[in-house]
PDB file of C-alpha atoms in Angstrom:
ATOM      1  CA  UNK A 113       0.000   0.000   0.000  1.00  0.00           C
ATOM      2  CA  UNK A 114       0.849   3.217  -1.138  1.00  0.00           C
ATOM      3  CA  UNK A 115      -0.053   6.249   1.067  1.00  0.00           C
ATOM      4  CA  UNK A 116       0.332  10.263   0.771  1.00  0.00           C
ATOM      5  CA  UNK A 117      -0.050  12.610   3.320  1.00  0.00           C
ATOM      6  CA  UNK A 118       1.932  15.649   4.527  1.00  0.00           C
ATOM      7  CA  UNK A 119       3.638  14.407   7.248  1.00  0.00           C
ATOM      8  CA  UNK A 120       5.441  11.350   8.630  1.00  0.00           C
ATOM      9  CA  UNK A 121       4.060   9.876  12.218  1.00  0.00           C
ATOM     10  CA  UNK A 122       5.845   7.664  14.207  1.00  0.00           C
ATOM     11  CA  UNK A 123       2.590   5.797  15.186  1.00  0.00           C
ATOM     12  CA  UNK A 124       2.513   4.754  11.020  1.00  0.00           C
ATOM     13  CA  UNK A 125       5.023   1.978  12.055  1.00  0.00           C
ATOM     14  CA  UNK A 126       3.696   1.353  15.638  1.00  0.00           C
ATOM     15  CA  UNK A 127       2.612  -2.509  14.677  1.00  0.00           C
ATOM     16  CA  UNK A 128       5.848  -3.393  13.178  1.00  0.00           C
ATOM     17  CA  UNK A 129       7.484  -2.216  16.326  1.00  0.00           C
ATOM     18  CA  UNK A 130      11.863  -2.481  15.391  1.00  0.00           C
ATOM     19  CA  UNK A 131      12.020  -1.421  11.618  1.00  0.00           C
ATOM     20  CA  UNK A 132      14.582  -0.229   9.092  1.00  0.00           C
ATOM     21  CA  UNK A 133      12.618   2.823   7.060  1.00  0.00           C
ATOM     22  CA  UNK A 134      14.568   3.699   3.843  1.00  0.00           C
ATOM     23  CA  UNK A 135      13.872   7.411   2.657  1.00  0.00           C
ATOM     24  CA  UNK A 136      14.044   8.479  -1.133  1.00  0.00           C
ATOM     25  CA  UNK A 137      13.363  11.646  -2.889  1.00  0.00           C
ATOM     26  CA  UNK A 138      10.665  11.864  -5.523  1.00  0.00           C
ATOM     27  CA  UNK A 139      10.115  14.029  -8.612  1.00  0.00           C
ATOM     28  CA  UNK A 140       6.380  15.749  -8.575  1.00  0.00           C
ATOM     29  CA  UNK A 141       6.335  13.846 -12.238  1.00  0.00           C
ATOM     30  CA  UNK A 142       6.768  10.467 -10.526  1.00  0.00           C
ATOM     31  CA  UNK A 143       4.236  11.328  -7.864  1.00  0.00           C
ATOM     32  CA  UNK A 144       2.078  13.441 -10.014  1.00  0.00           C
ATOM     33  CA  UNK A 145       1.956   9.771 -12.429  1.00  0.00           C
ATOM     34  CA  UNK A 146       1.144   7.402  -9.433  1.00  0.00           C
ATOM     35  CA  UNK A 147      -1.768   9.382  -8.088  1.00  0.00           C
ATOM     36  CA  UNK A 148      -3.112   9.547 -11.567  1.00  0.00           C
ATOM     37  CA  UNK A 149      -2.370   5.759 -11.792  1.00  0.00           C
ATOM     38  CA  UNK A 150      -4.273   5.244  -8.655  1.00  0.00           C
ATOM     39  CA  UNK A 151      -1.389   3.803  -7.004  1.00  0.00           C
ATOM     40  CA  UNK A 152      -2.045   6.188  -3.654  1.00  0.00           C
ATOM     41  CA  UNK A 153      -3.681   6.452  -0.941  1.00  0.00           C
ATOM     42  CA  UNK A 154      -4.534   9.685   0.269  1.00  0.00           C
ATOM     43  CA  UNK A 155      -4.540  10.872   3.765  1.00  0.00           C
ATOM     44  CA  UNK A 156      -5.243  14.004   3.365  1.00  0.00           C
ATOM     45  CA  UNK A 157      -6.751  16.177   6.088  1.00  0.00           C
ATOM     46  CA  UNK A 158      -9.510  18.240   5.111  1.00  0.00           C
ATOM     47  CA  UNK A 159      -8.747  21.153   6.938  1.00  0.00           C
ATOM     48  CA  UNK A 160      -5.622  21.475   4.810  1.00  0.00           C
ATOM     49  CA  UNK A 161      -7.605  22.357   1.838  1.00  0.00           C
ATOM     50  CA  UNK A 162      -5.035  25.287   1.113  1.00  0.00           C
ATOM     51  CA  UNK A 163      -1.766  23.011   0.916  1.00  0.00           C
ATOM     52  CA  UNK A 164      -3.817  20.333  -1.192  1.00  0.00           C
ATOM     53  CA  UNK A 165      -5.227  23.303  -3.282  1.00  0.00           C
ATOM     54  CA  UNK A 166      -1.484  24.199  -3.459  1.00  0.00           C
ATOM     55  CA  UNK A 167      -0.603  20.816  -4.646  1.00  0.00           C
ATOM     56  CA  UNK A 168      -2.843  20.947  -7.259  1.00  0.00           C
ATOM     57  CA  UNK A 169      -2.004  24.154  -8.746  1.00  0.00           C
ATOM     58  CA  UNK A 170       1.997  23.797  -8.857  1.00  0.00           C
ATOM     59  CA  UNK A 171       1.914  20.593  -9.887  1.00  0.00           C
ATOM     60  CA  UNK A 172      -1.452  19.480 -11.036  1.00  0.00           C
ATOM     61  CA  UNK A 173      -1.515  16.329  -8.165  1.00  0.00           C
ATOM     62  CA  UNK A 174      -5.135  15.582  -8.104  1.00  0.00           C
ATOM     63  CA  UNK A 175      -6.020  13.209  -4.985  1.00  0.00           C
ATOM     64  CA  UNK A 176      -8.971  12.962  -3.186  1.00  0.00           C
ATOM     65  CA  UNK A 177      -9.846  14.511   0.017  1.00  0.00           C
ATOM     66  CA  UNK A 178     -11.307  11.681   2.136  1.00  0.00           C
ATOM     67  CA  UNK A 179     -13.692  12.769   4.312  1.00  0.00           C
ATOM     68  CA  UNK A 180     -12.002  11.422   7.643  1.00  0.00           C
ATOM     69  CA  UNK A 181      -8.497  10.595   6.556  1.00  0.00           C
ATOM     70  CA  UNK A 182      -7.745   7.151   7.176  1.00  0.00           C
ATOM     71  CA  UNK A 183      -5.419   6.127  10.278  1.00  0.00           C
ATOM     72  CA  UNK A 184      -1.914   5.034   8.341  1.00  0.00           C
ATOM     73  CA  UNK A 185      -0.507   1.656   9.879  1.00  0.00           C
ATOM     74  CA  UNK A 186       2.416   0.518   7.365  1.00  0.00           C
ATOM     75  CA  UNK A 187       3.333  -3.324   7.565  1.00  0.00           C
ATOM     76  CA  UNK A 188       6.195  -4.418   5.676  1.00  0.00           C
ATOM     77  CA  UNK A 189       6.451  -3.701   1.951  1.00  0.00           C
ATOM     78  CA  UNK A 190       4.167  -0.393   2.346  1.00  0.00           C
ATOM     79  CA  UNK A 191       5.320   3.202   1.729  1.00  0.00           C
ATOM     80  CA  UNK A 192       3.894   6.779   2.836  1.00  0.00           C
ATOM     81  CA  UNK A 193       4.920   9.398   0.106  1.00  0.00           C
ATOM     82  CA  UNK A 194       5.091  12.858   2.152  1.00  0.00           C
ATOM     83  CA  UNK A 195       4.793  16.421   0.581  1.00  0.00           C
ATOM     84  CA  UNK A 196       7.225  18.788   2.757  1.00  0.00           C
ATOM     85  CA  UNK A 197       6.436  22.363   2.319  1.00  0.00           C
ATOM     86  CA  UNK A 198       8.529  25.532   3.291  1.00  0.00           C
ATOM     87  CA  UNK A 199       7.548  29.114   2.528  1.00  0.00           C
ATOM     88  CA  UNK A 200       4.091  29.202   2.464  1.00  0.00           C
ATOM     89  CA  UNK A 201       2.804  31.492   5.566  1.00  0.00           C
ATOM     90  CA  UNK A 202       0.284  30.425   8.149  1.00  0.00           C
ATOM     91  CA  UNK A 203      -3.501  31.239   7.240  1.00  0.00           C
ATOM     92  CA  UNK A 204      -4.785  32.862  10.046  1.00  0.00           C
ATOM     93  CA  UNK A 205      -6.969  35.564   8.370  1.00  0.00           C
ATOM     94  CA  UNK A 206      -8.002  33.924   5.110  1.00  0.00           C
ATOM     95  CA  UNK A 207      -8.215  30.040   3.511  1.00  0.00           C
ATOM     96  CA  UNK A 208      -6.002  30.404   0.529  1.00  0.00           C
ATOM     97  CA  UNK A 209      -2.749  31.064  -0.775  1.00  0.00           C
ATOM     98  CA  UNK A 210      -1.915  33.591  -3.513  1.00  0.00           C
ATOM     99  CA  UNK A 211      -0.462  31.852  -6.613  1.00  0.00           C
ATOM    100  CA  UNK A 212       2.645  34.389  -5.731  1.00  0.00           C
ATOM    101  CA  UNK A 213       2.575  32.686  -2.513  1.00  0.00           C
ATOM    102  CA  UNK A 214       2.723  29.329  -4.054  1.00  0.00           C
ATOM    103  CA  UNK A 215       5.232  29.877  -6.658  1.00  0.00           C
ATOM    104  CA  UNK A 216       7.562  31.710  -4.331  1.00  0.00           C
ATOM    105  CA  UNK A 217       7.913  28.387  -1.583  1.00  0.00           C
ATOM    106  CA  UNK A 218       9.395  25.322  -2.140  1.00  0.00           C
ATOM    107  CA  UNK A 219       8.075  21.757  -2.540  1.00  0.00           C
ATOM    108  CA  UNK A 220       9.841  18.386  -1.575  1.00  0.00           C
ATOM    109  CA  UNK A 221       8.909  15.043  -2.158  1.00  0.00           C
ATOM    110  CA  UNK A 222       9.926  12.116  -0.174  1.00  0.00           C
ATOM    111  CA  UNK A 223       9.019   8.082   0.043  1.00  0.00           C
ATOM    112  CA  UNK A 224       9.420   6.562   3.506  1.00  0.00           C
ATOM    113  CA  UNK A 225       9.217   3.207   2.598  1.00  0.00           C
ATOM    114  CA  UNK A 226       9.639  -0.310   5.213  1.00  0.00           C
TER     115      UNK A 226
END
């Protein structure tokens, strides 16, 4: 299983208890061509609707916003792809970014895979 989120949480690999995690950097082309392969699982928060509205418009990722995100548990052989964001400011006034807001921070992608 395949999952994307925004974050990494060390409860994800709770049941396998001692692991080995191996980390590689994505392109936005590889990740952008699995989620339109359906090869990911999205848990995706819905009250990030700006960052996944971010996504979207940088680099056309379309997922799905699940209405309760489902609780990651990785077992051997699964992955959770992250998006890591820096730049883009804290919405405390408003529930969007500017596209000058998105162009102007940067976007990483990395598998955590066990």
């Amino acid at each position: 299983m395949n999952y994307f989120g925004f974050a990494v949480a060390d409860s994800m690999f709770s049941k396998l208890g001692n692991c080995s995690i191996r980390r590689t950097t994505l392109t936005a082309d590889s990740v952008r061509e699995m989620a339109a392969q359906g090869k990911l699982t999205p848990c995706l928060n819905p009250s990030h609707i700006a960052t996944i509205s971010a996504m979207r418009q940088r680099f056309n990722i379309n997922l799905g916003i699940p209405e309760k995100p489902p609780i990651v548990s990785l077992d051997h052989g699964d992955s959770v792809i992250v998006m890591s964001v820096r730049g883009l400011p804290r919405l405390t006034d408003r529930h969007e970014y500017t596209p000058e807001e998105v162009a102007a921070a940067s976007f990483e992608f990395a598998m955590y895979s066990v």
